[in-house]
Coordinates of C-alpha atoms and ligand atoms in Angstrom, one line a residue:
M1 CA 77.5 114.7 122.7
S2 CA 80.3 112.5 123.8
T3 CA 80.2 109.7 121.2
T4 CA 82.7 108.6 118.7
V5 CA 81.4 107.1 115.5
I6 CA 83.8 105.2 113.2
A7 CA 82.8 103.5 110.0
E8 CA 84.2 102.3 106.7
M9 CA 82.4 102.4 103.3
T10 CA 84.2 99.6 101.4
S11 CA 83.3 98.2 98.0
P12 CA 84.0 94.4 97.9
Y13 CA 85.1 95.0 94.3
V14 CA 87.7 97.5 95.3
E15 CA 88.8 95.4 98.3
H16 CA 89.4 92.3 96.2
Q17 CA 90.1 93.4 92.6
E18 CA 93.7 93.0 91.2
F19 CA 94.0 96.3 89.5
P20 CA 96.3 96.7 86.4
D21 CA 99.8 98.0 86.1
L22 CA 100.7 100.6 88.7
V23 CA 97.4 101.0 90.5
Y24 CA 98.7 99.1 93.6
P25 CA 95.8 97.7 95.6
T26 CA 98.1 97.4 98.6
S27 CA 97.1 100.9 99.5
V28 CA 93.5 99.6 100.1
T29 CA 94.5 96.2 101.7
A30 CA 97.1 97.8 104.0
T31 CA 94.7 100.7 105.0
L32 CA 91.8 98.3 105.7
A33 CA 94.0 96.0 107.8
A34 CA 95.4 98.9 109.8
F35 CA 92.0 100.7 110.2
R36 CA 90.3 97.5 111.4
E37 CA 93.0 96.8 113.9
A38 CA 92.9 100.3 115.3
F39 CA 89.1 100.5 115.3
P40 CA 87.8 96.9 115.8
A41 CA 84.2 98.1 116.5
A42 CA 83.9 100.3 113.3
A43 CA 80.8 99.7 111.2
R44 CA 81.3 98.1 107.8
L45 CA 79.1 99.7 105.2
V46 CA 78.9 98.7 101.6
P47 CA 78.2 101.3 98.8
E48 CA 75.5 100.9 96.2
E49 CA 76.2 101.2 92.5
D50 CA 74.8 104.5 91.2
G51 CA 75.3 104.4 87.4
G52 CA 77.8 107.2 87.5
A53 CA 75.7 109.7 89.4
A54 CA 78.3 110.5 92.1
A55 CA 81.0 111.1 89.4
L56 CA 78.6 113.6 87.7
S57 CA 78.8 115.8 90.8
V58 CA 82.3 116.8 89.8
H59 CA 82.9 115.5 86.3
S60 CA 81.5 116.3 82.8
R61 CA 78.9 114.0 81.4
D62 CA 80.9 113.1 78.3
Y63 CA 83.8 112.0 80.4
V64 CA 81.6 109.9 82.8
D65 CA 80.0 108.3 79.7
F66 CA 83.4 107.4 78.4
V67 CA 84.4 105.7 81.7
K68 CA 81.1 103.9 81.8
E69 CA 81.7 102.6 78.2
G70 CA 85.2 101.5 79.4
S71 CA 83.7 99.5 82.2
R72 CA 81.5 97.6 79.7
R73 CA 84.2 96.8 77.1
P74 CA 85.4 93.2 77.2
E75 CA 88.9 92.6 78.7
G76 CA 91.5 93.1 75.9
A77 CA 89.1 94.7 73.5
T78 CA 90.8 98.1 73.7
K79 CA 94.1 98.8 72.0
F80 CA 95.5 101.5 74.2
P81 CA 97.1 104.3 72.2
L82 CA 100.6 105.2 73.0
N83 CA 102.4 108.5 72.7
V84 CA 99.3 110.6 71.9
V85 CA 97.7 113.2 74.2
A86 CA 95.2 115.2 72.2
L87 CA 96.5 118.7 73.0
P88 CA 94.2 121.4 71.5
E89 CA 96.7 122.4 68.8
L90 CA 97.1 118.8 67.6
K91 CA 93.4 118.0 67.4
V92 CA 91.7 118.6 64.1
S93 CA 88.8 116.2 64.1
E94 CA 86.7 114.5 66.8
P95 CA 88.0 111.1 67.6
R96 CA 85.8 108.3 66.2
T97 CA 86.7 105.3 68.4
F98 CA 87.0 104.5 72.1
E99 CA 90.8 104.4 71.6
G100 CA 90.7 107.9 70.0
R101 CA 88.6 109.4 72.8
H102 CA 91.1 107.9 75.2
T103 CA 93.7 110.3 73.9
Q104 CA 91.7 113.3 74.9
Y105 CA 90.5 112.1 78.3
F106 CA 93.9 111.2 79.8
F107 CA 96.9 113.5 80.2
D108 CA 99.5 110.7 80.3
E109 CA 100.3 107.3 79.0
I110 CA 100.3 105.3 82.2
T111 CA 96.6 105.7 82.8
R112 CA 94.6 103.1 80.8
A113 CA 90.9 102.8 80.9
T114 CA 90.7 99.0 81.4
P115 CA 87.4 97.5 82.4
A116 CA 88.8 96.9 86.0
L117 CA 90.0 100.5 86.3
C118 CA 86.7 102.0 85.0
E119 CA 84.6 99.7 87.2
G120 CA 86.7 100.6 90.2
A121 CA 86.4 104.3 89.5
L122 CA 82.6 104.1 89.3
I123 CA 82.2 102.3 92.6
S124 CA 84.8 104.4 94.3
A125 CA 83.1 107.6 93.3
A126 CA 79.8 106.2 94.5
A127 CA 81.4 105.1 97.8
S128 CA 82.9 108.6 98.3
Q129 CA 79.6 110.3 97.9
Q130 CA 77.6 107.8 100.0
G131 CA 80.4 107.8 102.7
A132 CA 80.2 111.6 102.8
R133 CA 76.4 111.5 103.2
R134 CA 76.7 109.1 106.1
L135 CA 79.4 111.2 107.7
A136 CA 77.3 114.4 107.5
E137 CA 74.4 112.6 109.2
T138 CA 76.6 111.1 111.9
A139 CA 78.3 114.4 112.6
Q140 CA 75.1 116.0 113.7
T141 CA 75.1 114.0 116.9
A142 CA 78.5 112.5 117.4
E143 CA 81.4 114.4 119.1
H144 CA 83.9 112.6 116.8
A145 CA 83.2 111.0 113.5
L146 CA 85.5 109.2 111.1
M147 CA 84.6 107.5 107.7
L148 CA 87.1 105.5 105.7
V149 CA 86.4 105.1 102.0
P150 CA 89.1 102.9 100.4
T151 CA 89.3 104.0 96.8
R152 CA 90.9 102.4 93.8
P153 CA 91.9 103.7 91.4
P154 CA 93.1 106.8 93.4
G155 CA 91.6 110.1 92.5
H156 CA 93.6 113.2 93.4
H157 CA 95.1 113.8 90.0
A158 CA 91.7 113.7 88.1
L159 CA 90.2 116.9 86.8
P160 CA 86.5 117.4 85.7
S161 CA 87.1 116.2 82.1
V162 CA 90.6 114.7 82.3
G163 CA 92.1 111.8 84.1
G164 CA 95.7 110.9 84.6
G165 CA 98.3 109.8 87.1
L166 CA 96.4 106.6 87.4
C167 CA 93.3 108.6 88.6
V168 CA 90.0 108.5 86.9
F169 CA 87.4 110.2 89.2
A170 CA 88.3 112.7 91.9
N171 CA 87.1 110.7 94.9
A172 CA 88.2 113.3 97.6
A173 CA 86.6 116.1 95.6
I174 CA 83.3 114.1 95.2
A175 CA 83.2 113.6 99.0
A176 CA 84.0 117.3 99.6
R177 CA 81.3 118.4 97.2
E178 CA 78.8 116.3 99.0
L179 CA 79.9 117.6 102.4
S180 CA 79.9 121.2 101.3
R181 CA 76.1 121.0 101.1
S182 CA 76.0 121.3 104.9
G183 CA 79.2 123.3 105.8
R184 CA 82.6 124.5 104.9
V185 CA 85.1 121.7 103.9
V186 CA 88.9 121.3 103.9
V187 CA 90.6 118.8 101.7
L188 CA 94.1 118.0 103.1
D189 CA 96.2 115.9 100.7
I190 CA 99.3 114.2 102.2
D191 CA 100.2 112.0 99.2
Q192 CA 103.7 112.6 98.0
D193 CA 102.4 114.1 94.8
H194 CA 100.5 117.3 94.3
G195 CA 96.7 117.0 94.4
N196 CA 96.3 118.9 91.2
G197 CA 92.8 117.4 90.4
T198 CA 91.3 118.4 93.8
Q199 CA 92.8 121.8 93.4
G200 CA 91.4 122.2 89.9
V201 CA 87.9 121.2 91.0
F202 CA 87.6 123.8 93.8
Y203 CA 90.1 126.5 92.7
D204 CA 87.3 129.1 92.4
D205 CA 85.0 127.7 95.1
P206 CA 85.2 129.6 98.4
S207 CA 83.4 126.9 100.3
V208 CA 86.2 124.4 100.0
L209 CA 89.8 125.0 101.2
T210 CA 92.3 122.7 99.4
I211 CA 95.7 122.0 100.9
S212 CA 98.4 119.8 99.4
I213 CA 101.8 118.9 101.1
H214 CA 103.9 117.3 98.4
A215 CA 107.4 116.9 96.9
E216 CA 108.2 119.5 94.2
G217 CA 107.7 117.9 90.8
W218 CA 104.9 115.8 89.4
P219 CA 102.7 116.8 87.6
H220 CA 105.1 119.6 86.8
V221 CA 102.5 122.1 85.6
A222 CA 100.7 122.7 89.0
G223 CA 101.5 122.5 92.7
F224 CA 103.4 125.7 93.2
A225 CA 103.1 128.0 96.2
E226 CA 101.8 130.9 94.2
E227 CA 98.6 129.0 93.3
T228 CA 96.4 130.4 96.0
G229 CA 92.8 130.2 94.6
G230 CA 90.8 131.7 91.7
P231 CA 89.3 135.2 91.6
G232 CA 86.1 134.0 93.2
A233 CA 88.0 132.2 96.0
P234 CA 91.2 133.9 96.9
G235 CA 93.2 132.3 99.6
T236 CA 91.4 129.0 99.5
N237 CA 94.2 126.9 98.0
L238 CA 97.4 126.2 99.8
N239 CA 100.3 124.4 98.2
L240 CA 103.2 123.4 100.4
P241 CA 105.9 122.0 98.0
L242 CA 108.9 120.5 99.6
P243 CA 112.4 120.0 98.1
T244 CA 113.5 116.5 97.0
G245 CA 114.8 114.5 99.9
T246 CA 112.9 116.3 102.6
G247 CA 112.5 114.3 105.8
F248 CA 110.2 114.8 108.7
D249 CA 112.2 117.6 110.2
G250 CA 111.3 119.6 107.0
Y251 CA 107.9 118.1 106.7
A252 CA 106.6 118.8 110.2
P253 CA 106.6 122.7 109.8
A254 CA 104.6 122.3 106.6
L255 CA 102.1 120.1 108.4
E256 CA 101.8 122.7 111.2
T257 CA 101.2 125.4 108.6
A258 CA 98.4 123.3 107.1
L259 CA 96.8 122.6 110.5
E260 CA 96.9 126.3 111.4
T261 CA 95.3 127.2 108.1
I262 CA 92.6 124.6 108.6
A263 CA 91.8 126.0 112.0
R264 CA 91.5 129.6 110.7
F265 CA 89.1 128.5 107.9
E266 CA 86.6 127.2 110.5
A267 CA 85.7 124.2 108.5
R268 CA 82.8 121.9 109.4
Y269 CA 84.4 118.8 107.8
L270 CA 87.8 117.4 106.7
V271 CA 88.5 115.2 103.7
L272 CA 91.9 113.6 103.9
A273 CA 93.6 112.3 100.8
L274 CA 95.8 109.7 102.3
G275 CA 98.9 108.4 100.4
Y276 CA 101.9 106.5 101.7
D277 CA 104.4 107.4 99.0
A278 CA 106.0 110.1 101.2
Q279 CA 107.5 107.1 103.1
R280 CA 111.2 107.0 102.4
E281 CA 111.2 103.6 100.6
Q282 CA 108.4 104.7 98.2
G283 CA 107.9 107.2 95.5
F284 CA 111.6 107.3 94.3
G285 CA 112.6 108.8 97.6
L286 CA 111.3 112.3 96.8
L287 CA 110.3 112.6 100.4
R288 CA 111.9 110.7 103.3
L289 CA 109.4 110.1 106.0
D290 CA 109.8 107.2 108.3
S291 CA 106.9 104.9 108.9
E292 CA 106.7 106.0 112.5
D293 CA 106.2 109.6 111.3
F294 CA 102.8 108.6 109.9
G295 CA 101.8 108.0 113.6
V296 CA 102.5 111.7 114.2
L297 CA 100.5 112.6 111.1
G298 CA 97.5 110.5 112.4
R299 CA 97.7 112.1 115.8
R300 CA 98.0 115.7 114.7
I301 CA 95.3 115.5 112.0
A302 CA 92.9 113.7 114.4
G303 CA 93.7 116.5 116.8
L304 CA 91.7 118.9 114.6
G305 CA 88.7 117.1 116.0
L306 CA 86.8 117.5 112.7
P307 CA 84.4 114.9 111.3
T308 CA 86.7 113.3 108.7
L309 CA 86.4 111.2 105.5
V310 CA 89.6 109.5 104.4
T311 CA 90.2 108.4 100.7
T312 CA 93.2 106.3 99.7
E313 CA 95.6 107.7 97.1
G314 CA 99.1 106.6 96.2
C315 CA 101.5 104.0 97.3
Y316 CA 104.2 102.1 95.4
G317 CA 103.3 98.6 95.9
Y318 CA 105.8 97.8 98.6
Y319 CA 103.4 96.1 100.9
E320 CA 105.6 96.1 104.0
S321 CA 106.3 99.8 104.2
T322 CA 102.7 100.7 103.3
A323 CA 101.4 98.4 106.0
V324 CA 103.7 99.7 108.7
A325 CA 103.0 103.3 107.8
A326 CA 99.2 102.7 107.7
T327 CA 99.4 100.9 111.1
H328 CA 101.2 103.9 112.7
F329 CA 98.8 106.3 111.1
F330 CA 95.6 104.8 112.4
Q331 CA 97.1 103.9 115.8
G332 CA 98.1 107.5 116.1
W333 CA 94.6 108.6 115.2
A334 CA 93.0 106.1 117.6
E335 CA 95.2 107.3 120.5
Q336 CA 94.2 110.9 119.9
W337 CA 90.5 110.1 120.0
R338 CA 90.6 107.7 122.9
Ligands
LIG1 ZN1 101.5 109.9 94.8

């Protein structure tokens, strides 16, 4: 047992698709470039379409069917409804159109079920599950194992029957659910925003520890320190919200708290929800990490020594800062495992 196995599970669709609006594909392109530079010998795997099967491991059937329908609608066929979110008190009748169902499946106005977004969500979910399967197999014999699954749209805001925050399917949660078949799992979310979807999926599941380091704020109704797990899983959710403007001096202690908590949980696997919006030029400056700080993040997280699957979450489209942060992150990881 002295081998290191590195691989990526990349959908060509996700790698090359121009996603709409704010779903910046630079998170994928920058991550792939940095990963391939840091690990030139990594295996390149391609996921198979699965008709929504992976998404069903976390999401409700009616929601998955809605997304599948969205993927088949012609470009421009949907008139996206503005200003309506079908809160329970508002809803009197079942919606009768795709646009109507849209109001009950997304919690904000910025997330729009375009054909590209739905298609990307389906293949990203499949890649997350298939990447997790491959990682679990690899980890049986390898000393170190790393699987990158570039995902677009991102996933960490998506709940079982509700998407939002540009997220449709909860990719990190889908990977974690698959890995939890063969051991305890930690999901660590270092996107600037709270991983409310991942938390929601596993809140009452004692086999998966969910940790999120984020700026106080979005999505405003979750992400607080007192959310520590449901009655069936006390102590298995850790939120580390940081005040607006926090730099790495304030971030580093939260990271160490997360790493100590992971070590105590005695996890078999790690899923890392990797965003770059904590970088100071991104995400409205809510957090102020320098790109070089991502190198420390890579080194410290790799230092856990756990078989790890990485999904891609937020960035704000500024290719240069995303690319530099990603390069530092994976170089740091590679140095740690050298
Ligand atoms: Zn974010």
